[in-house]
């Protein structure tokens, strides 16, 4: 069994590295070597365009022609990246004879060193190797780490490096110094650097030097998206992994909640229409209570917290109490439900604008600008879309919207049990009642809604089919909408 490899990071700045080969693979290797500051010499009869450009700009040296062992003179490393196995073997033999470390791309037995898969965050690097036996597994692991490691770690590493001598002087005992550095890594200093607030990071560092590192709570407002956990952003996932407490809406899916830290306390703050289990004021109180106890609190909201999510009200309450916060946007329901139902919210031929409205209660319905909402060549996305459908239908028609305007009701958008019901504005409430559409559901109204019949791709086909007349109209660039019809 081959011996394990000894991991090492090399300082190649100003040191000569020979790269044999002039194709695409060689270009990729040259880019990494130049980034490391190496003095790169490329040997090959011909060079691909970007390598040739680098030579012309003086960033690389070129040795034209077939491989010549003399090219190895003065090299610290050599990489063979040609498409000729015999040439690669010759490079390996000559390098070995001269005690020059050699890597032959995709030929582990001929390598005296291997180039690992890397994850980079500024000066922080993670190298992954499978000893050449499973390179795809190493790349897969790198991809996983790329998603899980915050890009701000690079800034944190550089900042901590600038504080190294001060920390050594202030805390000469290694154990205590490690405790302080760990508190900086896990605490408000790291959060401040992520948010671009250097002054706050320096304040946290000053407190650490005075050993005033009491836990400071904070709130992260996270948009959970519409339900599919794959639509949660990477930053949202990292926030869930940091949370001590998660306050979540009723509509946040169980799959998204399962991504939180195993030991996090989860609290449902349901506010279902007609049954307000938790008032908005009580939600504010819970956020403040847990944050003041020094905990990291994630306020997890379905969709996006700033689109009918009362996120602004919650930030106002936190700001009044001096509690640090940040916001992680989410994919809002209109965007997700449209995409998963095959409905483009805008379309060059049918809709040049989108309006997001809510029909949550009678008061919100009464304050809407119905004349503006009834205009043609736009898409309406109505949140809380199963409330007051008869009023929506009547007011839009009364203000000039055609009764034949298509609609789509998307129930449980992006989830495994997604359902799409199609119809026309004239029969909107009757279709919803007949199909027993239930919350969560989003109403999309406009000519683009009919495209779901042909463009759907997720879950069951829509319940409702486009008539030949409508299909012909939608395939034409004409803006005429008077002849649109939809067959149930």
Tab-separated table of C-alpha atoms in Angstrom:
chain	number	residue	atom	x	y	z
A	1	UNK	CA	0.000	0.000	0.000
A	2	UNK	CA	1.417	3.457	-0.931
A	3	UNK	CA	2.696	5.608	1.891
A	4	UNK	CA	0.562	8.573	2.961
A	5	UNK	CA	1.510	11.936	1.520
A	6	UNK	CA	3.120	14.586	3.674
A	7	UNK	CA	1.042	17.803	3.394
A	8	UNK	CA	3.019	20.998	2.891
A	9	UNK	CA	2.471	24.560	1.628
A	10	UNK	CA	5.284	25.875	-0.564
A	11	UNK	CA	6.498	29.454	-0.891
A	12	UNK	CA	7.091	29.739	-4.636
A	13	UNK	CA	7.433	33.524	-4.776
A	14	UNK	CA	10.328	34.307	-7.133
A	15	UNK	CA	11.241	30.635	-7.553
A	16	UNK	CA	11.362	29.053	-10.983
A	17	UNK	CA	8.726	26.485	-11.917
A	18	UNK	CA	8.849	24.679	-15.251
A	19	UNK	CA	5.500	23.931	-16.881
A	20	UNK	CA	5.727	21.550	-19.841
A	21	UNK	CA	2.701	21.850	-22.103
A	22	UNK	CA	0.864	24.670	-23.845
A	23	UNK	CA	-2.799	23.650	-23.808
A	24	UNK	CA	-5.853	24.364	-21.670
A	25	UNK	CA	-4.665	22.224	-18.728
A	26	UNK	CA	-1.301	23.989	-18.747
A	27	UNK	CA	-3.079	27.354	-18.782
A	28	UNK	CA	-5.005	26.401	-15.641
A	29	UNK	CA	-1.811	25.339	-13.874
A	30	UNK	CA	-0.005	28.501	-14.973
A	31	UNK	CA	-2.746	30.703	-13.520
A	32	UNK	CA	-2.386	29.078	-10.077
A	33	UNK	CA	1.410	29.266	-10.191
A	34	UNK	CA	1.434	32.939	-11.184
A	35	UNK	CA	-1.045	33.680	-8.407
A	36	UNK	CA	1.488	32.150	-5.991
A	37	UNK	CA	4.182	34.483	-7.346
A	38	UNK	CA	6.244	31.772	-9.069
A	39	UNK	CA	8.683	32.532	-11.893
A	40	UNK	CA	6.891	30.369	-14.482
A	41	UNK	CA	8.600	29.014	-17.577
A	42	UNK	CA	6.343	27.285	-20.117
A	43	UNK	CA	7.899	24.813	-22.514
A	44	UNK	CA	5.875	23.750	-25.556
A	45	UNK	CA	5.955	23.928	-29.372
A	46	UNK	CA	2.771	26.021	-29.370
A	47	UNK	CA	0.756	27.906	-26.769
A	48	UNK	CA	-2.992	28.345	-26.422
A	49	UNK	CA	-4.069	32.007	-26.815
A	50	UNK	CA	-4.158	33.060	-23.161
A	51	UNK	CA	-0.741	31.558	-22.436
A	52	UNK	CA	0.633	33.285	-25.538
A	53	UNK	CA	-0.837	36.575	-24.305
A	54	UNK	CA	0.810	36.113	-20.896
A	55	UNK	CA	4.162	35.531	-22.611
A	56	UNK	CA	3.705	38.659	-24.752
A	57	UNK	CA	2.918	40.667	-21.608
A	58	UNK	CA	6.049	39.396	-19.863
A	59	UNK	CA	4.209	37.450	-17.181
A	60	UNK	CA	5.578	34.096	-18.387
A	61	UNK	CA	8.714	32.900	-20.147
A	62	UNK	CA	8.431	30.549	-23.124
A	63	UNK	CA	10.757	27.745	-24.247
A	64	UNK	CA	9.554	26.795	-27.747
A	65	UNK	CA	9.893	23.346	-29.280
A	66	UNK	CA	9.789	19.759	-27.963
A	67	UNK	CA	10.802	19.000	-24.381
A	68	UNK	CA	14.496	19.597	-23.674
A	69	UNK	CA	15.946	18.313	-20.367
A	70	UNK	CA	17.998	21.515	-20.230
A	71	UNK	CA	14.784	23.377	-19.429
A	72	UNK	CA	15.002	21.884	-15.920
A	73	UNK	CA	18.084	23.931	-15.077
A	74	UNK	CA	17.313	26.150	-12.064
A	75	UNK	CA	13.766	24.821	-11.572
A	76	UNK	CA	12.440	24.103	-8.096
A	77	UNK	CA	9.362	22.303	-9.395
A	78	UNK	CA	8.157	20.957	-12.703
A	79	UNK	CA	4.661	20.148	-13.912
A	80	UNK	CA	4.084	17.977	-16.985
A	81	UNK	CA	0.757	18.868	-18.594
A	82	UNK	CA	1.018	17.686	-22.190
A	83	UNK	CA	-1.369	15.308	-23.959
A	84	UNK	CA	1.530	12.978	-24.867
A	85	UNK	CA	2.180	10.248	-22.220
A	86	UNK	CA	5.696	9.629	-23.532
A	87	UNK	CA	6.662	13.267	-23.169
A	88	UNK	CA	5.180	13.365	-19.668
A	89	UNK	CA	7.120	10.216	-18.742
A	90	UNK	CA	10.348	11.765	-20.046
A	91	UNK	CA	9.766	14.910	-17.994
A	92	UNK	CA	9.220	12.775	-14.874
A	93	UNK	CA	12.415	10.747	-15.470
A	94	UNK	CA	14.608	13.778	-16.055
A	95	UNK	CA	13.193	15.641	-13.071
A	96	UNK	CA	13.708	12.632	-10.791
A	97	UNK	CA	17.309	12.312	-11.956
A	98	UNK	CA	17.922	15.967	-11.033
A	99	UNK	CA	16.030	15.738	-7.702
A	100	UNK	CA	13.422	18.222	-8.874
A	101	UNK	CA	9.918	17.705	-7.552
A	102	UNK	CA	7.594	16.739	-10.406
A	103	UNK	CA	3.844	16.510	-10.938
A	104	UNK	CA	2.420	14.730	-13.974
A	105	UNK	CA	-1.197	15.730	-14.454
A	106	UNK	CA	-3.587	12.784	-13.997
A	107	UNK	CA	-0.720	10.301	-13.571
A	108	UNK	CA	-0.211	9.788	-9.841
A	109	UNK	CA	2.448	7.024	-10.060
A	110	UNK	CA	4.829	9.407	-11.874
A	111	UNK	CA	4.325	12.246	-9.357
A	112	UNK	CA	6.733	13.070	-6.559
A	113	UNK	CA	4.255	15.705	-5.396
A	114	UNK	CA	0.567	16.250	-5.999
A	115	UNK	CA	-1.452	19.422	-6.328
A	116	UNK	CA	-4.415	19.267	-3.927
A	117	UNK	CA	-7.912	20.593	-4.396
A	118	UNK	CA	-7.955	23.927	-2.575
A	119	UNK	CA	-10.428	26.129	-0.749
A	120	UNK	CA	-9.116	29.688	-0.420
A	121	UNK	CA	-10.277	32.489	1.846
A	122	UNK	CA	-7.554	35.125	1.602
A	123	UNK	CA	-4.476	33.854	3.460
A	124	UNK	CA	-6.518	30.941	4.802
A	125	UNK	CA	-6.217	27.825	2.640
A	126	UNK	CA	-7.530	24.297	2.990
A	127	UNK	CA	-5.855	21.621	0.901
A	128	UNK	CA	-7.619	18.340	0.101
A	129	UNK	CA	-5.901	15.276	-1.294
A	130	UNK	CA	-6.939	11.693	-1.938
A	131	UNK	CA	-3.362	10.612	-2.768
A	132	UNK	CA	-4.433	10.653	-6.401
A	133	UNK	CA	-6.796	7.724	-5.938
A	134	UNK	CA	-10.114	9.595	-5.968
A	135	UNK	CA	-9.598	13.110	-7.358
A	136	UNK	CA	-13.311	13.580	-8.059
A	137	UNK	CA	-14.045	12.884	-4.385
A	138	UNK	CA	-11.519	15.541	-3.379
A	139	UNK	CA	-13.149	18.022	-5.776
A	140	UNK	CA	-16.590	17.163	-4.417
A	141	UNK	CA	-15.396	17.825	-0.868
A	142	UNK	CA	-13.889	21.126	-1.984
A	143	UNK	CA	-17.250	22.143	-3.490
A	144	UNK	CA	-18.971	21.291	-0.212
A	145	UNK	CA	-16.509	23.379	1.772
A	146	UNK	CA	-16.849	26.273	-0.688
A	147	UNK	CA	-20.539	26.496	0.170
A	148	UNK	CA	-20.089	26.121	3.925
A	149	UNK	CA	-17.152	28.434	4.603
A	150	UNK	CA	-17.989	32.118	4.738
A	151	UNK	CA	-15.999	34.262	2.257
A	152	UNK	CA	-15.439	36.736	5.114
A	153	UNK	CA	-13.037	34.247	6.717
A	154	UNK	CA	-10.296	35.698	4.516
A	155	UNK	CA	-10.820	39.177	5.961
A	156	UNK	CA	-10.889	37.705	9.462
A	157	UNK	CA	-7.616	35.833	8.886
A	158	UNK	CA	-5.853	38.978	7.649
A	159	UNK	CA	-7.250	41.045	10.525
A	160	UNK	CA	-6.183	38.499	13.143
A	161	UNK	CA	-2.747	38.384	11.521
A	162	UNK	CA	-2.421	42.143	12.019
A	163	UNK	CA	-3.197	41.672	15.726
A	164	UNK	CA	-0.839	38.788	16.323
A	165	UNK	CA	2.021	40.655	17.994
A	166	UNK	CA	-0.326	42.718	20.175
A	167	UNK	CA	-2.040	39.542	21.365
A	168	UNK	CA	1.282	37.829	22.071
A	169	UNK	CA	2.411	40.790	24.151
A	170	UNK	CA	-0.867	41.189	26.053
A	171	UNK	CA	-1.431	37.467	26.661
A	172	UNK	CA	1.971	35.723	26.917
A	173	UNK	CA	0.356	32.528	28.216
A	174	UNK	CA	-0.625	30.397	25.230
A	175	UNK	CA	-3.782	28.944	26.754
A	176	UNK	CA	-5.242	32.356	27.644
A	177	UNK	CA	-4.259	33.803	24.262
A	178	UNK	CA	-6.076	30.976	22.522
A	179	UNK	CA	-9.222	31.647	24.564
A	180	UNK	CA	-9.209	35.306	23.560
A	181	UNK	CA	-8.620	34.556	19.889
A	182	UNK	CA	-11.416	31.989	19.899
A	183	UNK	CA	-13.755	34.588	21.404
A	184	UNK	CA	-12.798	37.002	18.614
A	185	UNK	CA	-13.422	34.351	15.975
A	186	UNK	CA	-16.820	33.396	17.344
A	187	UNK	CA	-17.941	36.789	18.562
A	188	UNK	CA	-18.904	40.276	17.387
A	189	UNK	CA	-15.521	41.045	15.831
A	190	UNK	CA	-16.024	38.419	13.137
A	191	UNK	CA	-19.603	39.566	12.569
A	192	UNK	CA	-18.466	43.172	12.232
A	193	UNK	CA	-15.821	42.292	9.652
A	194	UNK	CA	-18.387	40.318	7.660
A	195	UNK	CA	-20.579	43.397	7.587
A	196	UNK	CA	-17.715	45.702	6.622
A	197	UNK	CA	-17.700	47.513	9.991
A	198	UNK	CA	-14.006	47.788	10.881
A	199	UNK	CA	-14.675	50.261	13.704
A	200	UNK	CA	-16.953	47.768	15.460
A	201	UNK	CA	-14.338	45.013	15.010
A	202	UNK	CA	-11.669	47.238	16.551
A	203	UNK	CA	-13.979	48.012	19.475
A	204	UNK	CA	-14.481	44.284	20.043
A	205	UNK	CA	-10.705	43.803	19.929
A	206	UNK	CA	-10.158	46.569	22.475
A	207	UNK	CA	-12.713	44.918	24.769
A	208	UNK	CA	-10.914	41.592	24.363
A	209	UNK	CA	-7.611	43.178	25.405
A	210	UNK	CA	-9.313	44.444	28.540
A	211	UNK	CA	-10.809	40.966	28.983
A	212	UNK	CA	-14.327	42.375	28.706
A	213	UNK	CA	-15.542	39.613	26.454
A	214	UNK	CA	-18.992	39.010	27.848
A	215	UNK	CA	-21.335	37.427	25.259
A	216	UNK	CA	-23.220	39.931	23.146
A	217	UNK	CA	-26.430	38.818	21.528
A	218	UNK	CA	-27.586	39.658	18.029
A	219	UNK	CA	-30.390	38.919	15.600
A	220	UNK	CA	-30.079	37.708	12.020
A	221	UNK	CA	-33.209	38.215	9.954
A	222	UNK	CA	-33.205	35.394	7.385
A	223	UNK	CA	-35.443	34.841	4.393
A	224	UNK	CA	-36.135	31.104	4.210
A	225	UNK	CA	-37.483	31.189	0.664
A	226	UNK	CA	-40.735	29.509	-0.373
A	227	UNK	CA	-40.111	26.024	1.019
A	228	UNK	CA	-37.603	24.113	-1.108
A	229	UNK	CA	-34.490	23.962	1.135
A	230	UNK	CA	-32.324	24.174	-1.982
A	231	UNK	CA	-33.494	27.770	-2.413
A	232	UNK	CA	-32.116	28.896	0.949
A	233	UNK	CA	-29.087	31.118	0.351
A	234	UNK	CA	-25.616	30.070	1.491
A	235	UNK	CA	-25.531	33.005	3.899
A	236	UNK	CA	-28.895	31.901	5.283
A	237	UNK	CA	-27.542	28.395	5.818
A	238	UNK	CA	-24.497	29.738	7.656
A	239	UNK	CA	-26.746	31.842	9.863
A	240	UNK	CA	-28.805	28.775	10.797
A	241	UNK	CA	-25.599	26.962	11.695
A	242	UNK	CA	-24.690	29.805	14.071
A	243	UNK	CA	-28.095	30.189	15.722
A	244	UNK	CA	-28.699	29.500	19.395
A	245	UNK	CA	-32.400	30.311	18.941
A	246	UNK	CA	-34.571	30.162	15.808
A	247	UNK	CA	-37.875	32.043	15.762
A	248	UNK	CA	-39.726	30.834	12.696
A	249	UNK	CA	-43.005	31.411	10.918
A	250	UNK	CA	-45.575	28.676	10.486
A	251	UNK	CA	-44.928	28.520	6.742
A	252	UNK	CA	-41.192	27.794	7.037
A	253	UNK	CA	-40.831	24.229	5.806
A	254	UNK	CA	-39.605	21.408	8.041
A	255	UNK	CA	-36.824	20.724	5.517
A	256	UNK	CA	-35.446	24.238	5.998
A	257	UNK	CA	-35.710	24.009	9.778
A	258	UNK	CA	-33.767	20.747	9.682
A	259	UNK	CA	-30.740	22.728	8.455
A	260	UNK	CA	-30.416	24.589	11.762
A	261	UNK	CA	-27.914	23.584	14.431
A	262	UNK	CA	-29.045	20.428	16.177
A	263	UNK	CA	-28.884	22.050	19.584
A	264	UNK	CA	-30.630	25.277	18.582
A	265	UNK	CA	-33.888	26.142	20.334
A	266	UNK	CA	-36.693	26.480	17.775
A	267	UNK	CA	-39.763	28.574	18.546
A	268	UNK	CA	-42.726	28.778	16.201
A	269	UNK	CA	-44.292	32.233	16.131
A	270	UNK	CA	-47.336	31.442	14.006
A	271	UNK	CA	-49.489	34.250	12.723
A	272	UNK	CA	-52.043	32.447	10.599
A	273	UNK	CA	-54.841	34.615	9.212
A	274	UNK	CA	-57.802	34.554	11.594
A	275	UNK	CA	-55.832	32.795	14.350
A	276	UNK	CA	-53.053	35.119	15.529
A	277	UNK	CA	-51.268	32.727	17.869
A	278	UNK	CA	-48.371	35.137	18.417
A	279	UNK	CA	-48.767	38.892	18.146
A	280	UNK	CA	-46.148	40.962	16.376
A	281	UNK	CA	-45.398	42.707	19.657
A	282	UNK	CA	-44.722	39.356	21.316
A	283	UNK	CA	-42.327	38.445	18.508
A	284	UNK	CA	-40.437	41.668	19.185
A	285	UNK	CA	-40.274	40.797	22.876
A	286	UNK	CA	-38.903	37.314	22.179
A	287	UNK	CA	-36.213	38.635	19.834
A	288	UNK	CA	-35.106	41.215	22.395
A	289	UNK	CA	-35.244	38.793	25.332
A	290	UNK	CA	-33.024	36.138	23.737
A	291	UNK	CA	-30.590	38.622	22.205
A	292	UNK	CA	-30.112	40.379	25.545
A	293	UNK	CA	-29.316	36.983	27.051
A	294	UNK	CA	-26.239	36.913	24.787
A	295	UNK	CA	-27.664	34.515	22.191
A	296	UNK	CA	-27.470	34.538	18.428
A	297	UNK	CA	-31.087	34.630	17.282
A	298	UNK	CA	-32.216	33.810	13.762
A	299	UNK	CA	-35.609	35.226	12.853
A	300	UNK	CA	-36.553	32.855	10.044
A	301	UNK	CA	-39.266	34.075	7.703
A	302	UNK	CA	-40.839	32.423	4.690
A	303	UNK	CA	-39.884	34.086	1.406
A	304	UNK	CA	-38.070	37.378	1.891
A	305	UNK	CA	-38.284	39.247	5.223
A	306	UNK	CA	-38.753	42.624	3.518
A	307	UNK	CA	-41.580	41.594	1.162
A	308	UNK	CA	-44.783	41.522	3.235
A	309	UNK	CA	-42.759	40.006	6.053
A	310	UNK	CA	-42.789	42.839	8.612
A	311	UNK	CA	-39.030	42.676	8.700
A	312	UNK	CA	-38.780	46.445	8.866
A	313	UNK	CA	-40.921	46.571	12.001
A	314	UNK	CA	-38.727	43.985	13.699
A	315	UNK	CA	-35.545	45.877	12.875
A	316	UNK	CA	-37.064	49.062	14.261
A	317	UNK	CA	-37.773	47.253	17.550
A	318	UNK	CA	-34.215	45.871	17.695
A	319	UNK	CA	-32.652	49.223	16.873
A	320	UNK	CA	-34.629	50.890	19.661
A	321	UNK	CA	-33.048	48.421	22.114
A	322	UNK	CA	-29.535	48.786	20.696
A	323	UNK	CA	-29.375	45.149	19.584
A	324	UNK	CA	-27.053	44.376	16.626
A	325	UNK	CA	-28.748	42.831	13.613
A	326	UNK	CA	-28.235	41.879	10.001
A	327	UNK	CA	-30.515	40.839	7.168
A	328	UNK	CA	-30.150	37.876	4.817
A	329	UNK	CA	-32.538	38.218	1.858
A	330	UNK	CA	-34.595	35.262	0.686
A	331	UNK	CA	-36.273	34.294	-2.564
A	332	UNK	CA	-39.721	35.839	-2.349
A	333	UNK	CA	-42.820	33.782	-3.119
A	334	UNK	CA	-43.706	35.603	-6.347
A	335	UNK	CA	-40.345	34.828	-7.913
A	336	UNK	CA	-40.232	31.227	-6.679
A	337	UNK	CA	-43.854	30.301	-7.421
A	338	UNK	CA	-43.635	31.814	-10.877
A	339	UNK	CA	-40.417	29.965	-11.667
A	340	UNK	CA	-41.586	26.601	-10.318
A	341	UNK	CA	-44.897	26.897	-12.185
A	342	UNK	CA	-43.184	27.809	-15.458
A	343	UNK	CA	-44.573	31.354	-15.400
A	344	UNK	CA	-42.191	34.172	-16.351
A	345	UNK	CA	-43.323	37.208	-14.381
A	346	UNK	CA	-42.185	39.428	-17.223
A	347	UNK	CA	-42.264	38.644	-20.920
A	348	UNK	CA	-41.308	40.859	-23.818
A	349	UNK	CA	-44.621	40.247	-25.585
A	350	UNK	CA	-47.030	40.159	-22.663
A	351	UNK	CA	-45.840	41.891	-19.468
A	352	UNK	CA	-43.340	44.692	-19.013
A	353	UNK	CA	-43.832	45.157	-15.262
A	354	UNK	CA	-44.722	43.256	-12.102
A	355	UNK	CA	-46.722	44.454	-9.118
A	356	UNK	CA	-46.480	42.724	-5.753
A	357	UNK	CA	-49.582	43.207	-3.630
A	358	UNK	CA	-51.146	41.596	-0.586
A	359	UNK	CA	-54.789	40.785	0.032
A	360	UNK	CA	-54.257	39.773	3.632
A	361	UNK	CA	-57.284	41.617	5.044
A	362	UNK	CA	-60.132	43.976	4.176
A	363	UNK	CA	-58.067	47.025	5.149
A	364	UNK	CA	-55.249	46.153	2.737
A	365	UNK	CA	-57.701	45.481	-0.097
A	366	UNK	CA	-59.380	48.858	0.421
A	367	UNK	CA	-56.098	50.773	0.209
A	368	UNK	CA	-54.967	49.324	-3.142
A	369	UNK	CA	-54.840	51.445	-6.295
A	370	UNK	CA	-57.233	49.342	-8.346
A	371	UNK	CA	-57.086	51.559	-11.433
A	372	UNK	CA	-53.312	51.008	-11.612
A	373	UNK	CA	-53.624	47.290	-10.849
A	374	UNK	CA	-56.158	46.825	-13.652
A	375	UNK	CA	-53.830	48.066	-16.389
A	376	UNK	CA	-52.879	45.623	-19.133
A	377	UNK	CA	-49.427	44.308	-20.038
A	378	UNK	CA	-48.405	43.785	-16.439
A	379	UNK	CA	-48.366	40.869	-14.014
A	380	UNK	CA	-49.993	40.959	-10.612
A	381	UNK	CA	-48.563	38.723	-7.891
A	382	UNK	CA	-51.022	38.664	-5.005
A	383	UNK	CA	-49.703	37.345	-1.685
A	384	UNK	CA	-52.110	35.660	0.727
A	385	UNK	CA	-53.748	34.730	-2.558
A	386	UNK	CA	-56.743	32.764	-1.232
A	387	UNK	CA	-58.192	35.722	0.679
A	388	UNK	CA	-60.937	37.888	-0.853
A	389	UNK	CA	-60.770	36.477	-4.365
A	390	UNK	CA	-64.298	37.623	-5.179
A	391	UNK	CA	-63.398	41.209	-4.235
A	392	UNK	CA	-60.187	41.065	-6.264
A	393	UNK	CA	-62.075	39.799	-9.298
A	394	UNK	CA	-64.886	42.370	-9.022
A	395	UNK	CA	-62.649	45.378	-8.487
A	396	UNK	CA	-60.210	44.540	-11.271
A	397	UNK	CA	-63.033	44.023	-13.780
A	398	UNK	CA	-64.775	47.184	-12.590
A	399	UNK	CA	-61.575	49.151	-13.285
A	400	UNK	CA	-61.119	47.758	-16.770
A	401	UNK	CA	-59.178	44.502	-16.529
A	402	UNK	CA	-60.528	41.992	-19.085
A	403	UNK	CA	-62.591	39.150	-17.553
A	404	UNK	CA	-60.679	36.777	-19.847
A	405	UNK	CA	-57.323	37.639	-18.249
A	406	UNK	CA	-55.588	34.353	-17.266
A	407	UNK	CA	-54.648	33.586	-13.696
A	408	UNK	CA	-52.656	30.893	-11.892
A	409	UNK	CA	-53.067	29.951	-8.258
A	410	UNK	CA	-49.849	28.305	-7.058
A	411	UNK	CA	-50.373	26.312	-3.866
A	412	UNK	CA	-47.304	25.163	-1.877
A	413	UNK	CA	-45.003	26.657	-4.478
A	414	UNK	CA	-41.597	24.916	-4.863
A	415	UNK	CA	-42.564	22.102	-2.481
A	416	UNK	CA	-43.116	18.465	-3.340
A	417	UNK	CA	-46.906	18.929	-3.055
A	418	UNK	CA	-47.032	21.988	-5.309
A	419	UNK	CA	-50.316	22.426	-7.176
A	420	UNK	CA	-51.176	24.930	-9.906
A	421	UNK	CA	-54.756	25.875	-10.783
A	422	UNK	CA	-55.426	27.891	-13.952
A	423	UNK	CA	-58.465	29.905	-14.949
A	424	UNK	CA	-59.660	33.325	-16.081
A	425	UNK	CA	-60.353	36.361	-13.945
A	426	UNK	CA	-64.104	35.996	-14.458
A	427	UNK	CA	-64.211	32.635	-12.673
A	428	UNK	CA	-61.357	33.196	-10.165
A	429	UNK	CA	-63.223	32.634	-6.860
A	430	UNK	CA	-65.313	29.775	-8.252
A	431	UNK	CA	-62.252	27.922	-9.567
A	432	UNK	CA	-60.417	28.370	-6.262
A	433	UNK	CA	-63.436	27.046	-4.342
A	434	UNK	CA	-63.974	24.121	-6.684
A	435	UNK	CA	-60.320	23.094	-6.444
A	436	UNK	CA	-60.217	23.688	-2.665
A	437	UNK	CA	-57.106	25.862	-2.891
A	438	UNK	CA	-55.561	26.384	0.532
A	439	UNK	CA	-52.827	28.574	2.020
A	440	UNK	CA	-49.970	28.953	1.326
A	441	UNK	CA	-50.969	30.009	-2.165
A	442	UNK	CA	-49.941	32.854	-4.452
A	443	UNK	CA	-52.139	34.353	-7.153
A	444	UNK	CA	-50.435	35.298	-10.420
A	445	UNK	CA	-52.695	37.244	-12.742
A	446	UNK	CA	-51.868	38.356	-16.268
A	447	UNK	CA	-51.296	36.961	-19.739
A	448	UNK	CA	-48.072	35.250	-18.607
A	449	UNK	CA	-50.059	32.977	-16.261
A	450	UNK	CA	-51.355	30.988	-19.230
A	451	UNK	CA	-47.787	30.055	-20.197
A	452	UNK	CA	-47.776	27.572	-17.312
A	453	UNK	CA	-49.652	25.128	-19.541
A	454	UNK	CA	-46.671	24.778	-21.867
A	455	UNK	CA	-43.715	25.796	-19.702
A	456	UNK	CA	-44.419	23.891	-16.456
A	457	UNK	CA	-41.593	21.615	-15.370
A	458	UNK	CA	-42.007	20.925	-11.659
A	459	UNK	CA	-44.573	18.651	-10.044
A	460	UNK	CA	-47.936	17.770	-11.578
A	461	UNK	CA	-49.141	19.610	-14.690
A	462	UNK	CA	-51.403	22.609	-14.029
A	463	UNK	CA	-55.085	21.926	-13.493
A	464	UNK	CA	-56.498	23.777	-16.507
A	465	UNK	CA	-55.458	23.818	-20.147
A	466	UNK	CA	-54.869	26.652	-22.603
A	467	UNK	CA	-57.410	26.780	-25.398
A	468	UNK	CA	-56.167	26.826	-29.022
A	469	UNK	CA	-57.241	30.482	-29.302
A	470	UNK	CA	-55.168	31.500	-26.296
A	471	UNK	CA	-52.160	29.451	-27.370
A	472	UNK	CA	-52.171	31.116	-30.772
A	473	UNK	CA	-52.444	34.560	-29.186
A	474	UNK	CA	-49.575	33.964	-26.768
A	475	UNK	CA	-47.289	32.768	-29.544
A	476	UNK	CA	-47.857	36.080	-31.372
A	477	UNK	CA	-46.071	39.312	-30.412
A	478	UNK	CA	-49.347	41.217	-30.648
A	479	UNK	CA	-50.332	42.896	-27.373
A	480	UNK	CA	-54.017	42.268	-28.001
A	481	UNK	CA	-55.666	40.616	-25.025
A	482	UNK	CA	-59.371	40.906	-25.765
A	483	UNK	CA	-59.546	37.479	-27.429
A	484	UNK	CA	-57.807	35.529	-24.644
A	485	UNK	CA	-59.792	32.569	-23.327
A	486	UNK	CA	-58.925	29.713	-21.007
A	487	UNK	CA	-60.656	26.346	-20.921
A	488	UNK	CA	-61.015	24.547	-17.652
